[in-house]
């Protein structure tokens, strides 16, 4: 029993010591930030710093001159020093707020650094993508990941750490990204699709891939994540800069008042001392907002990093709070993205084997999941894939692209095969001089409509034999499913007042079925990259702020045009370059967190501003009447809090102004919860909670502090 009793205090002592160590880092950082070269970047806090220095100098001079009166009042001994100490505490509290915000990401940053340091890369000397695509015969050299440059080719096998951000150009592998995303489940990265992007510091679990480096050392996703986590070199967003300028102008106005009031009242009253004026200015200028404005930005960026989202600038996060329309790509975003061929439906007069052989021929060199799946379906159905591959080696491959929306092969004997979207196949047949009969087109439309209404994707297969007209052979049914969490996340976007639009290159009927299942507001089918770009522009022309998710090269133009472009970390290099936010764990529904974080930042800044203005009302009546009450006793009627004495009123207000910064730090770090309500109601609630609440809070605490200060002799 005694051992257990003895252990409890030891455990409590350990917790206390741990908390003290955790606070020591931010405290040291706060004292370092007192440097005037740092304070100069925040005009309001620089004024507080100047007031602190001036009051300290006057306090030192009073050792020889003695304390000066203020407005006819005999101030208590040491009053100037008490004011100076509290002004310095205001400066330290303001800097501690930002130091605490930056400290939130330091642990994560330290963990991330270990993933980027010390990795070895197997760099390929001369890479030939045609003769040696898998680099099995190439000479590789082991180099440090720091030595890699964009364009270098590296090989990564099972157990290797991927040395740099890049794009898979050959192979498929299972990759562990838990060091970056925190997700324990491995992910698949493969060449030729929209999941070809890899991140430096992740580990290959199986198979072998060839990677082209796309980002130089120091600018990788991990480096960006470290910078965001630490809040290093954070650039202020336009709204923050504008608000900083407004706060500075308010502060200057109070400085002008302090410099001119003594001259104005000199015929009627004795002058107010400089330390008292310094106290008045520091209490009434928006020091709390100036201190916590950057904290809200650092905390918001850190919150995004914790959600595995990288924002390339504070402006992108700020814009996220304005988003009213979200454009979602279907495949891989709303649906699983791994469409698989489930069965083949030949048209009248066509055998199933003939349809499958044509599907295989058009998919021989198609690296997309659809091409691989079509071949797998044919193999399961007993089609001799080897013979078709041998025949196809001499053919010319037509690769799939978002513009053509089809793939296929042209053989030397004049035969061709194509598979793709219905409209694309009909256009190809027209191009080769074939016009299918009305009956065939009607049968095709019935087949594609049936598949589309069931939520599948119909891929039409056509072939043209030498010296014969082309003909439609049938339809392959590809099935994709809506991600389990998507419906709930889209509902959350609706609750935030955000309109959702799904865009896809699939048949419009398929798009309609998936859109209804997912619950999006609108959809666009048969979309090309130009259509995606046009949709974003159209929404912006209608006055909407648009966010778009995408991961393919064909999404890059629309991502660049969108106000907030969100790319997955597995996306192609072009998509990640065009986007201004990257989701490290490839979860496109993180748009909810992105919008909420942007709006919470804005709501927090609004709440802090309202609270500060409400506080100033009380502080004005607490600190202004005592300035001249000794010569104008009638001013005592403005002492609405019935504070004990002029000296007590001034000191109590100064102490409160210091304490309230410490109190508001937690609010600035956590943020104000954002709930969608009517704009007028939102304003009323804000005024009620942080306006009226700010008045009551300040009045109560200044009065309580005054009761304590009044117990000190001389006050």
XYZ file of C-alpha atoms in Angstrom, residues 236-651:
416
model
C 0.435 36.408 -44.838
C -2.717 36.173 -46.919
C -4.230 39.327 -48.512
C -7.060 39.562 -45.947
C -4.586 39.222 -43.088
C -2.375 41.935 -44.563
C -5.391 44.223 -44.990
C -6.527 43.624 -41.410
C -2.991 44.234 -40.131
C -2.924 47.575 -41.965
C -6.326 48.497 -40.484
C -5.160 47.632 -36.955
C -2.033 49.715 -37.470
C -4.103 52.730 -38.533
C -6.305 52.393 -35.437
C -3.212 52.211 -33.254
C -1.700 55.317 -34.830
C -4.915 57.213 -34.042
C -4.515 56.416 -30.341
C -0.879 57.541 -30.494
C -2.041 60.868 -31.961
C -4.566 61.226 -29.137
C -1.893 60.549 -26.530
C 0.435 63.114 -28.100
C -2.177 65.882 -28.412
C -4.520 65.641 -25.408
C -2.051 67.156 -22.952
C -1.558 70.137 -25.228
C -5.316 70.579 -25.681
C -6.175 70.471 -21.959
C -3.086 72.392 -20.780
C -5.033 75.636 -20.104
C -7.355 73.767 -17.731
C -5.503 70.749 -16.311
C -2.082 69.407 -15.417
C -0.498 67.015 -17.945
C -0.840 63.232 -17.749
C 2.481 61.418 -17.296
C 4.078 59.439 -20.111
C 3.835 56.037 -18.321
C 0.098 56.546 -17.843
C -0.369 57.498 -21.486
C 1.624 54.407 -22.472
C -0.730 52.299 -20.358
C -3.775 53.953 -21.968
C -2.500 53.377 -25.498
C -1.554 49.723 -24.883
C -4.930 49.005 -23.285
C -6.972 50.570 -26.082
C -5.049 49.637 -29.236
C -6.082 46.232 -30.708
C -3.071 44.415 -29.227
C -4.999 41.151 -28.694
C -6.022 40.935 -32.341
C -2.519 41.835 -33.510
C -1.057 39.186 -31.208
C -3.464 36.423 -32.186
C -4.037 37.164 -35.881
C -0.969 35.242 -36.994
C -1.735 32.523 -34.441
C -5.036 31.725 -36.170
C -3.170 31.394 -39.469
C -0.412 29.162 -38.075
C -2.950 27.032 -36.169
C -5.120 26.616 -39.276
C -2.179 25.552 -41.429
C -1.122 23.132 -38.691
C -4.680 21.765 -38.533
C -4.561 21.067 -42.269
C -1.204 19.307 -41.918
C -2.665 17.117 -39.162
C -5.410 16.210 -41.646
C -2.719 15.270 -44.220
C -3.385 18.293 -46.424
C -0.622 20.559 -47.741
C -1.575 24.107 -48.739
C 1.018 25.964 -50.781
C 0.085 29.352 -49.295
C -1.991 31.108 -46.656
C -3.976 32.628 -49.517
C -5.166 29.165 -50.611
C -6.428 28.431 -47.090
C -8.114 31.806 -46.847
C -9.832 31.253 -50.195
C -11.061 27.855 -48.971
C -13.331 29.679 -46.559
C -15.113 31.315 -49.520
C -15.801 28.110 -51.462
C -19.407 27.801 -52.657
C -19.023 25.149 -55.382
C -17.015 21.931 -55.375
C -16.309 20.106 -58.637
C -15.615 16.410 -58.042
C -14.134 13.996 -60.532
C -16.094 10.715 -60.456
C -13.455 8.034 -60.889
C -11.245 7.714 -57.840
C -12.998 10.568 -56.032
C -16.653 9.632 -55.692
C -16.152 6.010 -56.753
C -13.436 3.515 -55.882
C -11.728 4.135 -59.211
C -10.816 0.511 -59.890
C -13.364 -0.280 -62.553
C -13.445 -3.961 -63.416
C -14.951 -5.667 -66.431
C -17.762 -7.886 -65.155
C -19.300 -9.291 -68.344
C -19.504 -8.855 -72.128
C -22.741 -8.193 -74.033
C -22.360 -8.858 -77.775
C -24.814 -7.316 -80.227
C -27.094 -9.417 -82.417
C -25.135 -11.642 -84.781
C -21.832 -11.331 -82.870
C -20.376 -14.123 -80.752
C -19.128 -13.449 -77.250
C -15.658 -14.764 -78.127
C -15.425 -12.417 -81.112
C -16.311 -9.478 -78.876
C -13.752 -10.482 -76.241
C -10.969 -11.026 -78.802
C -11.521 -7.523 -80.189
C -11.559 -6.147 -76.646
C -8.217 -7.851 -75.953
C -6.697 -6.562 -79.200
C -7.662 -2.979 -78.322
C -6.307 -3.393 -74.766
C -2.943 -5.047 -75.424
C -0.956 -1.920 -74.657
C -3.570 -0.068 -72.638
C -2.090 0.396 -69.109
C -5.322 1.790 -67.640
C -7.323 -0.335 -65.153
C -10.000 -0.771 -67.847
C -7.491 -2.221 -70.328
C -5.966 -4.602 -67.785
C -9.418 -5.674 -66.596
C -10.707 -6.347 -70.131
C -7.813 -8.729 -70.769
C -8.423 -10.423 -67.396
C -12.104 -10.978 -68.283
C -11.145 -12.523 -71.637
C -8.583 -14.795 -69.987
C -11.191 -15.987 -67.475
C -13.506 -16.729 -70.423
C -10.944 -19.022 -72.093
C -9.641 -16.661 -74.793
C -6.092 -17.450 -75.992
C -4.378 -14.217 -74.981
C -0.926 -15.362 -76.114
C -1.903 -15.717 -79.765
C -3.485 -12.275 -79.766
C -0.406 -10.743 -78.138
C 1.847 -12.319 -80.776
C -0.298 -10.918 -83.577
C -0.483 -7.481 -81.941
C 3.278 -6.987 -81.621
C 3.502 -5.744 -85.197
C 0.551 -3.380 -84.842
C 0.386 0.333 -84.109
C -1.040 1.075 -80.697
C -3.603 3.815 -80.154
C -3.256 4.824 -76.502
C -6.186 6.010 -74.452
C -6.433 9.751 -73.861
C -8.990 11.969 -72.212
C -9.515 13.806 -75.494
C -10.233 10.764 -77.697
C -11.733 8.581 -74.922
C -10.819 5.395 -76.768
C -7.884 3.015 -77.242
C -7.069 0.349 -79.798
C -4.704 -1.111 -82.359
C -4.086 -0.855 -86.101
C -2.594 -4.018 -87.693
C -0.391 -4.077 -90.821
C -3.050 -5.999 -92.789
C -5.460 -3.054 -92.480
C -7.523 -4.438 -89.610
C -8.294 -2.249 -86.583
C -9.969 -2.578 -83.192
C -11.164 0.088 -80.821
C -12.813 0.257 -77.408
C -14.099 3.393 -75.696
C -17.053 5.611 -74.936
C -20.135 5.207 -77.108
C -19.849 8.634 -78.735
C -16.116 8.168 -79.346
C -16.614 4.789 -81.071
C -19.420 6.134 -83.281
C -17.145 9.046 -84.243
C -14.325 6.601 -85.092
C -16.592 4.504 -87.286
C -17.659 7.639 -89.116
C -13.993 8.562 -89.545
C -13.204 5.201 -91.205
C -16.208 5.550 -93.496
C -18.796 3.392 -91.736
C -22.286 4.450 -90.745
C -23.961 1.797 -88.544
C -27.591 1.039 -89.338
C -30.368 2.516 -87.282
C -31.182 -0.891 -85.820
C -27.586 -1.421 -84.662
C -27.405 2.045 -83.104
C -30.738 1.504 -81.308
C -29.584 -1.895 -80.001
C -26.323 -0.323 -78.844
C -28.105 2.493 -77.047
C -30.406 0.021 -75.284
C -27.391 -1.986 -74.098
C -25.410 1.042 -72.904
C -28.484 2.566 -71.260
C -29.206 -0.624 -69.330
C -25.637 -0.756 -68.021
C -25.574 2.960 -67.240
C -28.886 2.870 -65.355
C -27.443 0.074 -63.214
C -24.569 2.369 -62.253
C -22.014 0.667 -64.500
C -19.832 2.077 -67.244
C -20.456 0.762 -70.777
C -17.332 0.472 -72.943
C -18.186 -0.101 -76.588
C -15.998 -2.386 -78.728
C -15.769 -2.068 -82.510
C -13.568 -3.615 -85.184
C -12.754 -3.147 -88.844
C -11.351 -6.005 -90.904
C -9.244 -5.366 -93.980
C -11.314 -4.256 -96.984
C -14.506 -4.490 -94.903
C -16.589 -1.787 -93.225
C -16.202 -1.314 -89.500
C -18.892 -2.644 -87.174
C -19.889 -2.479 -83.539
C -19.387 -5.810 -81.798
C -20.865 -5.151 -78.400
C -20.418 -3.619 -74.965
C -18.203 -4.510 -72.003
C -19.811 -3.793 -68.612
C -17.395 -2.110 -66.189
C -18.528 -1.752 -62.614
C -17.416 0.894 -60.158
C -18.887 1.546 -56.718
C -19.403 4.704 -54.698
C -16.977 4.990 -51.798
C -18.723 4.229 -48.488
C -17.861 7.568 -46.859
C -18.649 9.786 -49.856
C -22.408 10.133 -49.294
C -21.945 11.349 -45.715
C -19.151 13.733 -46.730
C -21.200 15.256 -49.530
C -24.007 15.771 -47.007
C -21.508 17.627 -44.828
C -20.615 19.885 -47.763
C -24.319 20.593 -48.270
C -24.597 21.465 -44.576
C -21.813 24.009 -45.145
C -23.840 25.525 -47.989
C -21.510 24.190 -50.689
C -22.937 23.059 -54.025
C -21.439 19.848 -55.435
C -20.955 19.024 -59.118
C -19.696 15.659 -60.381
C -17.849 15.587 -63.688
C -16.816 12.497 -65.616
C -15.925 11.244 -69.056
C -18.449 8.422 -68.626
C -21.793 8.016 -70.349
C -24.332 10.591 -69.060
C -26.675 7.821 -67.861
C -23.855 6.290 -65.820
C -23.043 9.726 -64.463
C -26.703 10.269 -63.542
C -26.896 6.957 -61.671
C -23.688 7.574 -59.707
C -24.678 11.205 -59.021
C -28.024 10.107 -57.588
C -26.356 7.477 -55.401
C -23.727 9.906 -54.126
C -26.189 12.764 -53.585
C -24.419 15.449 -55.625
C -26.393 18.465 -56.824
C -25.442 18.280 -60.511
C -23.360 16.230 -62.915
C -21.677 16.487 -66.307
C -21.066 13.354 -68.388
C -18.979 12.679 -71.502
C -16.634 15.432 -70.305
C -13.302 16.210 -71.942
C -10.511 18.239 -70.247
C -11.840 21.267 -72.116
C -15.308 20.611 -70.646
C -13.866 20.487 -67.119
C -12.087 23.788 -67.640
C -15.205 25.348 -69.147
C -17.314 24.178 -66.183
C -14.957 25.800 -63.672
C -14.947 29.049 -65.653
C -18.740 28.999 -65.957
C -19.193 28.558 -62.203
C -16.750 31.385 -61.527
C -18.555 33.633 -64.012
C -21.752 33.011 -62.025
C -20.052 34.432 -58.929
C -19.024 31.181 -57.244
C -15.705 30.372 -55.616
C -14.782 26.959 -56.987
C -12.765 24.098 -55.541
C -11.914 21.127 -57.710
C -10.369 17.749 -57.031
C -8.427 15.854 -59.665
C -5.476 13.546 -60.070
C -4.873 13.132 -63.796
C -2.821 15.139 -66.261
C -6.068 15.958 -68.067
C -7.352 17.620 -64.862
C -4.415 20.058 -64.690
C -6.002 22.957 -66.665
C -9.165 22.919 -64.531
C -7.158 22.557 -61.303
C -5.087 25.602 -62.244
C -8.228 27.613 -63.063
C -10.115 26.696 -59.871
C -9.870 29.029 -56.875
C -8.750 26.026 -54.827
C -7.253 23.111 -56.769
C -6.923 19.925 -54.714
C -4.739 17.092 -56.056
C -4.093 13.713 -54.519
C -0.524 12.848 -53.536
C -0.668 9.911 -55.972
C -1.632 12.263 -58.789
C 0.472 12.911 -61.844
C 3.177 15.559 -61.632
C 1.148 17.899 -63.868
C -1.894 17.699 -61.590
C 0.143 18.359 -58.430
C 1.923 21.267 -60.079
C -1.392 22.869 -61.085
C -3.072 22.402 -57.682
C -2.528 24.624 -54.658
C -3.424 21.925 -52.125
C -2.257 18.309 -51.994
C -3.988 15.549 -50.010
C -1.271 13.203 -48.787
C -3.525 10.242 -47.961
C -5.387 10.430 -51.301
C -8.754 11.056 -49.640
C -10.628 13.550 -51.853
C -13.370 13.959 -49.254
C -10.836 16.017 -47.258
C -12.515 18.943 -49.024
C -14.842 19.043 -46.020
C -11.896 19.649 -43.674
C -10.417 22.185 -46.084
C -13.624 24.252 -46.273
C -14.276 23.938 -42.537
C -10.721 24.990 -41.666
C -10.928 28.053 -43.915
C -14.266 29.097 -42.438
C -13.207 28.366 -38.876
C -10.185 30.619 -39.356
C -12.432 33.417 -40.573
C -14.981 32.871 -37.780
C -12.185 32.881 -35.195
C -10.773 36.165 -36.445
C -14.260 37.692 -36.452
C -14.895 36.503 -32.900
C -11.559 37.867 -31.667
C -12.209 41.242 -33.334
C -15.714 41.507 -31.864
C -14.451 40.498 -28.429
C -11.624 43.047 -28.566
C -13.934 45.913 -29.548
C -16.380 44.929 -26.776
C -13.497 44.870 -24.280
C -12.395 48.333 -25.396
C -15.792 49.774 -24.433
C -15.276 48.721 -20.818
C -11.575 49.577 -20.801
C -12.361 53.066 -22.079
C -14.684 53.780 -19.152
C -12.238 52.150 -16.746
C -9.067 53.979 -17.775
C -10.056 57.361 -19.268
C -11.985 59.017 -16.378
C -9.094 58.570 -13.909
C -6.775 60.649 -16.128
C -8.259 63.992 -15.051
C -10.649 63.055 -12.230
C -8.421 64.815 -9.655
C -9.081 68.156 -11.384
C -12.574 67.427 -12.727
C -14.401 65.455 -9.994
C -17.481 65.205 -12.208
C -15.676 62.592 -14.285
C -16.235 60.162 -11.413
C -19.770 59.671 -12.772
C -18.166 57.791 -15.695
C -16.616 55.310 -13.237
C -19.392 52.809 -14.004
C -17.496 49.918 -12.441
C -16.935 51.920 -9.240
C -13.227 51.160 -9.254
C -11.421 51.936 -6.015
C -9.034 54.720 -7.091
C -7.517 56.246 -10.236
C -4.249 54.339 -9.726
C -6.147 51.095 -9.062
C -8.327 51.627 -12.148
C -5.322 52.153 -14.444
C -3.355 49.229 -13.046
